[in-house]
mmCIF file of C-alpha atoms in Angstrom:
data_model
loop_
_atom_site.group_PDB
_atom_site.id
_atom_site.type_symbol
_atom_site.label_atom_id
_atom_site.label_comp_id
_atom_site.label_asym_id
_atom_site.label_seq_id
_atom_site.Cartn_x
_atom_site.Cartn_y
_atom_site.Cartn_z
ATOM 1 C CA UNK B 1 -12.231 -12.016 17.133
ATOM 2 C CA UNK B 2 -9.122 -13.493 18.933
ATOM 3 C CA UNK B 3 -5.956 -13.643 16.804
ATOM 4 C CA UNK B 4 -3.038 -16.003 17.737
ATOM 5 C CA UNK B 5 -0.346 -13.741 19.024
ATOM 6 C CA UNK B 6 2.474 -16.404 19.344
ATOM 7 C CA UNK B 7 4.156 -15.033 16.202
ATOM 8 C CA UNK B 8 4.572 -11.603 17.796
ATOM 9 C CA UNK B 9 5.026 -11.682 21.340
ATOM 10 C CA UNK B 10 8.543 -12.930 21.193
ATOM 11 C CA UNK B 11 9.472 -10.901 18.107
ATOM 12 C CA UNK B 12 10.291 -7.182 19.111
ATOM 13 C CA UNK B 13 11.233 -6.255 15.285
ATOM 14 C CA UNK B 14 7.777 -7.778 14.173
ATOM 15 C CA UNK B 15 5.946 -5.994 17.054
ATOM 16 C CA UNK B 16 7.617 -2.748 15.766
ATOM 17 C CA UNK B 17 6.353 -3.130 12.305
ATOM 18 C CA UNK B 18 2.722 -3.919 13.399
ATOM 19 C CA UNK B 19 2.962 -0.722 15.767
ATOM 20 C CA UNK B 20 4.075 1.290 12.666
ATOM 21 C CA UNK B 21 1.058 -0.109 10.556
ATOM 22 C CA UNK B 22 -1.323 0.731 13.418
ATOM 23 C CA UNK B 23 0.216 4.282 13.701
ATOM 24 C CA UNK B 24 -0.032 4.849 9.880
ATOM 25 C CA UNK B 25 -3.640 3.504 9.801
ATOM 26 C CA UNK B 26 -4.720 6.122 12.261
ATOM 27 C CA UNK B 27 -2.956 8.907 10.009
ATOM 28 C CA UNK B 28 -4.872 7.643 7.005
ATOM 29 C CA UNK B 29 -8.223 7.773 8.837
ATOM 30 C CA UNK B 30 -7.511 11.007 10.437
ATOM 31 C CA UNK B 31 -6.699 12.808 7.181
ATOM 32 C CA UNK B 32 -10.046 11.473 5.630
ATOM 33 C CA UNK B 33 -8.116 9.087 3.124
ATOM 34 C CA UNK B 34 -9.733 5.906 4.470
ATOM 35 C CA UNK B 35 -13.495 6.107 4.444
ATOM 36 C CA UNK B 36 -15.179 2.917 5.568
ATOM 37 C CA UNK B 37 -13.017 -0.075 4.640
ATOM 38 C CA UNK B 38 -10.899 1.956 1.853
ATOM 39 C CA UNK B 39 -7.250 1.471 1.658
ATOM 40 C CA UNK B 40 -4.941 -1.515 2.339
ATOM 41 C CA UNK B 41 -1.482 -2.239 3.488
ATOM 42 C CA UNK B 42 1.011 -5.176 2.976
ATOM 43 C CA UNK B 43 4.458 -5.636 4.458
ATOM 44 C CA UNK B 44 7.208 -8.238 3.553
ATOM 45 C CA UNK B 45 8.164 -9.561 7.052
ATOM 46 C CA UNK B 46 9.886 -12.641 5.775
ATOM 47 C CA UNK B 47 13.179 -11.759 7.416
ATOM 48 C CA UNK B 48 11.381 -11.189 10.812
ATOM 49 C CA UNK B 49 9.573 -14.269 10.987
ATOM 50 C CA UNK B 50 11.783 -16.585 13.292
ATOM 51 C CA UNK B 51 9.380 -19.107 14.499
ATOM 52 C CA UNK B 52 7.104 -19.836 11.508
ATOM 53 C CA UNK B 53 5.611 -23.411 11.327
ATOM 54 C CA UNK B 54 8.101 -25.908 9.778
ATOM 55 C CA UNK B 55 5.371 -27.490 7.781
ATOM 56 C CA UNK B 56 2.958 -24.873 6.609
ATOM 57 C CA UNK B 57 1.039 -27.379 4.570
ATOM 58 C CA UNK B 58 -0.887 -28.246 7.735
ATOM 59 C CA UNK B 59 -2.311 -24.851 7.791
ATOM 60 C CA UNK B 60 -5.230 -23.350 5.845
ATOM 61 C CA UNK B 61 -4.168 -23.048 2.027
ATOM 62 C CA UNK B 62 -5.646 -20.832 -0.439
ATOM 63 C CA UNK B 63 -4.956 -20.918 -3.980
ATOM 64 C CA UNK B 64 -4.386 -18.070 -6.149
ATOM 65 C CA UNK B 65 -5.471 -17.219 -9.693
ATOM 66 C CA UNK B 66 -2.126 -16.647 -10.934
ATOM 67 C CA UNK B 67 1.557 -17.728 -9.636
ATOM 68 C CA UNK B 68 4.017 -15.320 -8.159
ATOM 69 C CA UNK B 69 7.273 -17.264 -8.478
ATOM 70 C CA UNK B 70 9.377 -14.400 -6.722
ATOM 71 C CA UNK B 71 7.341 -14.863 -3.373
ATOM 72 C CA UNK B 72 7.956 -18.515 -2.853
ATOM 73 C CA UNK B 73 8.022 -19.166 1.034
ATOM 74 C CA UNK B 74 8.004 -15.464 1.848
ATOM 75 C CA UNK B 75 5.718 -14.002 4.605
ATOM 76 C CA UNK B 76 3.497 -10.889 4.526
ATOM 77 C CA UNK B 77 1.580 -8.914 6.846
ATOM 78 C CA UNK B 78 -1.632 -7.892 5.023
ATOM 79 C CA UNK B 79 -4.638 -5.873 5.840
ATOM 80 C CA UNK B 80 -7.907 -7.791 5.936
ATOM 81 C CA UNK B 81 -10.871 -7.571 3.476
ATOM 82 C CA UNK B 82 -13.535 -5.039 4.740
ATOM 83 C CA UNK B 83 -11.471 -3.985 7.643
ATOM 84 C CA UNK B 84 -11.301 -0.260 8.468
ATOM 85 C CA UNK B 85 -8.329 1.708 8.983
ATOM 86 C CA UNK B 86 -9.734 3.242 12.146
ATOM 87 C CA UNK B 87 -10.146 -0.419 13.565
ATOM 88 C CA UNK B 88 -6.745 -1.353 12.245
ATOM 89 C CA UNK B 89 -5.225 1.725 14.057
ATOM 90 C CA UNK B 90 -6.744 0.365 17.387
ATOM 91 C CA UNK B 91 -6.102 -3.173 16.953
ATOM 92 C CA UNK B 92 -3.677 -3.953 14.014
ATOM 93 C CA UNK B 93 -3.358 -7.696 14.665
ATOM 94 C CA UNK B 94 -7.124 -8.274 14.858
ATOM 95 C CA UNK B 95 -7.661 -6.522 11.318
ATOM 96 C CA UNK B 96 -4.640 -8.200 9.526
ATOM 97 C CA UNK B 97 -3.432 -11.605 8.581
ATOM 98 C CA UNK B 98 0.038 -12.839 8.312
ATOM 99 C CA UNK B 99 0.403 -15.237 5.073
ATOM 100 C CA UNK B 100 3.119 -17.331 3.890
ATOM 101 C CA UNK B 101 3.452 -18.113 0.345
ATOM 102 C CA UNK B 102 3.790 -21.904 -0.601
ATOM 103 C CA UNK B 103 6.771 -23.585 -2.186
ATOM 104 C CA UNK B 104 5.713 -22.608 -5.637
ATOM 105 C CA UNK B 105 4.238 -19.086 -5.133
ATOM 106 C CA UNK B 106 0.920 -20.431 -6.221
ATOM 107 C CA UNK B 107 -1.000 -19.957 -3.120
ATOM 108 C CA UNK B 108 -0.704 -18.970 0.680
ATOM 109 C CA UNK B 109 -1.247 -20.387 4.104
ATOM 110 C CA UNK B 110 -2.665 -18.442 6.979
ATOM 111 C CA UNK B 111 -0.164 -18.605 9.844
ATOM 112 C CA UNK B 112 -1.554 -16.174 12.477
ATOM 113 C CA UNK B 113 -5.144 -17.455 12.829
ATOM 114 C CA UNK B 114 -7.254 -20.563 12.892
ATOM 115 C CA UNK B 115 -9.442 -22.517 10.625
ATOM 116 C CA UNK B 116 -12.660 -21.111 12.092
ATOM 117 C CA UNK B 117 -11.545 -17.449 11.797
ATOM 118 C CA UNK B 118 -10.044 -18.221 8.262
ATOM 119 C CA UNK B 119 -13.464 -19.169 6.821
ATOM 120 C CA UNK B 120 -14.474 -15.685 7.351
ATOM 121 C CA UNK B 121 -11.503 -13.231 7.269
ATOM 122 C CA UNK B 122 -9.855 -12.839 4.108
ATOM 123 C CA UNK B 123 -7.065 -10.613 2.906
ATOM 124 C CA UNK B 124 -7.736 -7.340 1.113
ATOM 125 C CA UNK B 125 -9.442 -7.628 -2.234
ATOM 126 C CA UNK B 126 -6.421 -5.840 -3.613
ATOM 127 C CA UNK B 127 -4.208 -8.695 -2.616
ATOM 128 C CA UNK B 128 -3.400 -9.533 -6.353
ATOM 129 C CA UNK B 129 -1.976 -5.933 -6.759
ATOM 130 C CA UNK B 130 -0.152 -6.208 -3.784
ATOM 131 C CA UNK B 131 1.383 -9.660 -4.581
ATOM 132 C CA UNK B 132 2.184 -8.542 -7.994
ATOM 133 C CA UNK B 133 4.153 -5.472 -6.734
ATOM 134 C CA UNK B 134 6.072 -7.506 -4.061
ATOM 135 C CA UNK B 135 6.799 -10.050 -6.844
ATOM 136 C CA UNK B 136 8.075 -7.250 -9.019
ATOM 137 C CA UNK B 137 10.239 -5.951 -6.219
ATOM 138 C CA UNK B 138 11.716 -9.248 -5.437
ATOM 139 C CA UNK B 139 12.500 -10.116 -9.014
ATOM 140 C CA UNK B 140 14.553 -6.852 -9.580
ATOM 141 C CA UNK B 141 16.177 -7.335 -6.135
ATOM 142 C CA UNK B 142 15.337 -3.849 -4.619
ATOM 143 C CA UNK B 143 14.882 -3.289 -0.847
ATOM 144 C CA UNK B 144 11.171 -2.022 -0.724
ATOM 145 C CA UNK B 145 9.129 -4.125 1.720
ATOM 146 C CA UNK B 146 5.996 -2.140 2.045
ATOM 147 C CA UNK B 147 3.044 -1.560 -0.357
ATOM 148 C CA UNK B 148 0.455 1.014 0.735
ATOM 149 C CA UNK B 149 -2.755 2.051 -0.886
ATOM 150 C CA UNK B 150 -5.079 4.787 0.129
ATOM 151 C CA UNK B 151 -7.632 7.196 -1.128
ATOM 152 C CA UNK B 152 -5.833 10.561 -0.755
ATOM 153 C CA UNK B 153 -8.347 13.255 -1.409
ATOM 154 C CA UNK B 154 -6.182 15.743 -2.720
ATOM 155 C CA UNK B 155 -4.614 13.460 -5.485
ATOM 156 C CA UNK B 156 -8.026 12.177 -6.516
ATOM 157 C CA UNK B 157 -9.132 15.851 -6.791
ATOM 158 C CA UNK B 158 -6.266 16.771 -9.245
ATOM 159 C CA UNK B 159 -7.310 13.646 -11.500
ATOM 160 C CA UNK B 160 -10.779 15.013 -11.601
ATOM 161 C CA UNK B 161 -9.148 17.621 -13.756
ATOM 162 C CA UNK B 162 -8.699 16.263 -17.320
ATOM 163 C CA UNK B 163 -5.481 18.262 -17.704
ATOM 164 C CA UNK B 164 -3.810 16.388 -15.065
ATOM 165 C CA UNK B 165 -4.822 12.957 -16.198
ATOM 166 C CA UNK B 166 -1.424 12.790 -18.176
ATOM 167 C CA UNK B 167 1.562 11.814 -16.323
ATOM 168 C CA UNK B 168 3.673 14.684 -17.510
ATOM 169 C CA UNK B 169 1.225 17.396 -16.546
ATOM 170 C CA UNK B 170 0.546 15.773 -13.221
ATOM 171 C CA UNK B 171 4.318 15.595 -12.423
ATOM 172 C CA UNK B 172 4.658 19.271 -13.491
ATOM 173 C CA UNK B 173 2.087 20.472 -11.009
ATOM 174 C CA UNK B 174 3.113 18.446 -8.050
ATOM 175 C CA UNK B 175 6.935 18.936 -8.480
ATOM 176 C CA UNK B 176 6.330 22.646 -8.819
ATOM 177 C CA UNK B 177 4.326 23.439 -5.584
ATOM 178 C CA UNK B 178 6.833 22.446 -2.876
ATOM 179 C CA UNK B 179 10.520 21.784 -2.947
ATOM 180 C CA UNK B 180 10.408 18.714 -0.693
ATOM 181 C CA UNK B 181 8.323 16.732 -3.360
ATOM 182 C CA UNK B 182 11.171 16.639 -5.901
ATOM 183 C CA UNK B 183 13.802 16.095 -3.155
ATOM 184 C CA UNK B 184 12.193 13.010 -1.705
ATOM 185 C CA UNK B 185 10.254 11.851 -4.774
ATOM 186 C CA UNK B 186 13.091 12.682 -7.644
ATOM 187 C CA UNK B 187 11.607 10.175 -10.033
ATOM 188 C CA UNK B 188 8.206 11.612 -10.063
ATOM 189 C CA UNK B 189 5.109 9.841 -10.000
ATOM 190 C CA UNK B 190 3.447 7.328 -12.456
ATOM 191 C CA UNK B 191 -0.146 7.649 -13.680
ATOM 192 C CA UNK B 192 -2.812 4.687 -13.879
ATOM 193 C CA UNK B 193 -5.704 5.622 -16.345
ATOM 194 C CA UNK B 194 -9.082 4.702 -14.603
ATOM 195 C CA UNK B 195 -9.579 0.993 -14.584
ATOM 196 C CA UNK B 196 -11.831 -1.259 -12.459
ATOM 197 C CA UNK B 197 -10.659 -1.476 -8.983
ATOM 198 C CA UNK B 198 -9.393 -4.951 -7.994
ATOM 199 C CA UNK B 199 -8.907 -6.052 -11.563
ATOM 200 C CA UNK B 200 -5.967 -7.995 -13.246
ATOM 201 C CA UNK B 201 -5.764 -5.110 -15.709
ATOM 202 C CA UNK B 202 -5.200 -2.381 -12.881
ATOM 203 C CA UNK B 203 -2.653 -4.687 -11.194
ATOM 204 C CA UNK B 204 -0.616 -5.308 -14.170
ATOM 205 C CA UNK B 205 -0.580 -1.400 -15.140
ATOM 206 C CA UNK B 206 0.309 -0.405 -11.620
ATOM 207 C CA UNK B 207 3.050 -2.982 -11.498
ATOM 208 C CA UNK B 208 4.392 -1.399 -15.021
ATOM 209 C CA UNK B 209 4.343 2.106 -13.396
ATOM 210 C CA UNK B 210 6.090 1.069 -10.132
ATOM 211 C CA UNK B 211 8.923 -0.362 -12.037
ATOM 212 C CA UNK B 212 10.101 3.106 -12.492
ATOM 213 C CA UNK B 213 8.406 5.213 -9.660
ATOM 214 C CA UNK B 214 7.643 4.728 -6.036
ATOM 215 C CA UNK B 215 4.241 6.119 -6.419
ATOM 216 C CA UNK B 216 1.455 5.436 -8.723
ATOM 217 C CA UNK B 217 -1.573 7.662 -8.927
ATOM 218 C CA UNK B 218 -4.930 6.065 -9.832
ATOM 219 C CA UNK B 219 -7.129 8.309 -11.998
ATOM 220 C CA UNK B 220 -10.199 9.395 -9.697
ATOM 221 C CA UNK B 221 -9.329 6.651 -7.149
ATOM 222 C CA UNK B 222 -6.274 7.094 -5.047
ATOM 223 C CA UNK B 223 -2.599 6.088 -4.820
ATOM 224 C CA UNK B 224 -0.297 3.079 -4.492
ATOM 225 C CA UNK B 225 3.191 3.644 -2.982
ATOM 226 C CA UNK B 226 6.126 1.511 -2.122
ATOM 227 C CA UNK B 227 8.827 1.924 0.260
ATOM 228 C CA UNK B 228 11.348 0.217 2.665
ATOM 229 C CA UNK B 229 9.403 1.077 5.906
ATOM 230 C CA UNK B 230 5.620 1.797 6.727
ATOM 231 C CA UNK B 231 6.269 5.253 8.030
ATOM 232 C CA UNK B 232 8.466 6.235 5.021
ATOM 233 C CA UNK B 233 6.001 5.015 2.565
ATOM 234 C CA UNK B 234 3.277 7.140 4.141
ATOM 235 C CA UNK B 235 5.587 10.156 4.147
ATOM 236 C CA UNK B 236 5.681 9.911 0.239
ATOM 237 C CA UNK B 237 1.999 10.116 -0.056
ATOM 238 C CA UNK B 238 1.760 12.873 2.596
ATOM 239 C CA UNK B 239 4.200 15.041 0.597
ATOM 240 C CA UNK B 240 2.365 14.667 -2.579
ATOM 241 C CA UNK B 241 -0.922 15.365 -0.900
ATOM 242 C CA UNK B 242 0.606 18.790 0.469
ATOM 243 C CA UNK B 243 1.801 19.741 -3.098
ATOM 244 C CA UNK B 244 -1.705 19.045 -4.401
ATOM 245 C CA UNK B 245 -3.179 21.151 -1.435
ATOM 246 C CA UNK B 246 -0.777 24.051 -2.149
ATOM 247 C CA UNK B 247 -1.847 23.992 -5.808
ATOM 248 C CA UNK B 248 -5.631 24.149 -4.778
ATOM 249 C CA UNK B 249 -5.065 26.860 -2.026
ATOM 250 C CA UNK B 250 -3.470 29.100 -4.719
ATOM 251 C CA UNK B 251 -6.225 28.605 -7.261
ATOM 252 C CA UNK B 252 -8.842 29.205 -4.712
ATOM 253 C CA UNK B 253 -7.435 32.610 -3.963
ATOM 254 C CA UNK B 254 -7.886 33.378 -7.663
ATOM 255 C CA UNK B 255 -4.455 33.432 -8.585
ATOM 256 C CA UNK B 256 -2.406 31.169 -10.868
ATOM 257 C CA UNK B 257 0.405 29.186 -9.069
ATOM 258 C CA UNK B 258 3.780 30.454 -10.061
ATOM 259 C CA UNK B 259 5.687 27.070 -9.509
ATOM 260 C CA UNK B 260 9.203 26.861 -8.171
ATOM 261 C CA UNK B 261 12.034 29.036 -9.613
ATOM 262 C CA UNK B 262 14.088 27.085 -12.210
ATOM 263 C CA UNK B 263 11.429 24.337 -12.781
ATOM 264 C CA UNK B 264 9.756 24.101 -16.279
#
């Protein structure tokens, strides 16, 4: 599949973002967090698009099931449906789409591909969750531009233990295993009980959690994180996964983790 490169070849800032997405996609695959086509990434690149078409109505338009009024005319780099992170790492633009929201936030236009490709190449099935989160960010006026979803094994494993399917208990173990966790994630994590992936219900619950946290852990499924840059967003998940690994390492030795001094 050949993807139109016009939007990126003269835009170094956008090229840098695409490179970061590819780099992080490789990390997700190498850590075993991205089996088959698992995981998805979106980035608000509106401030980086300098030569977008003046009249996007001439392009392929796709109506959404609900409006996202905070995203009117904004542009996003979005991973494609059924695309593997290992392939995205090798060829980011061949496994992602650039979409432009319409003037009402009720649909989007494809702006880096042609009509023939558009018939088969769709954004991630988690697009409603991504757009809902970006819409929440826009409405509150904060600076996060990245939404990342992956299946971090260590965090999934924690939520296979009923004790940690409660937000307070989950935070207690994660914040007590490694000092970097509370330093870089001072608000802790939010917890989303198991809900059908790709549903409106899980999107709403995730948005509610991310109002107060940079990380939402989905029970027995994975994690959603938001951040200002792609690499920094990955770092948040990586730090949490290390805390979970430390917990399991101590438990596997037959000992009970002590936790950090001074932490309850």
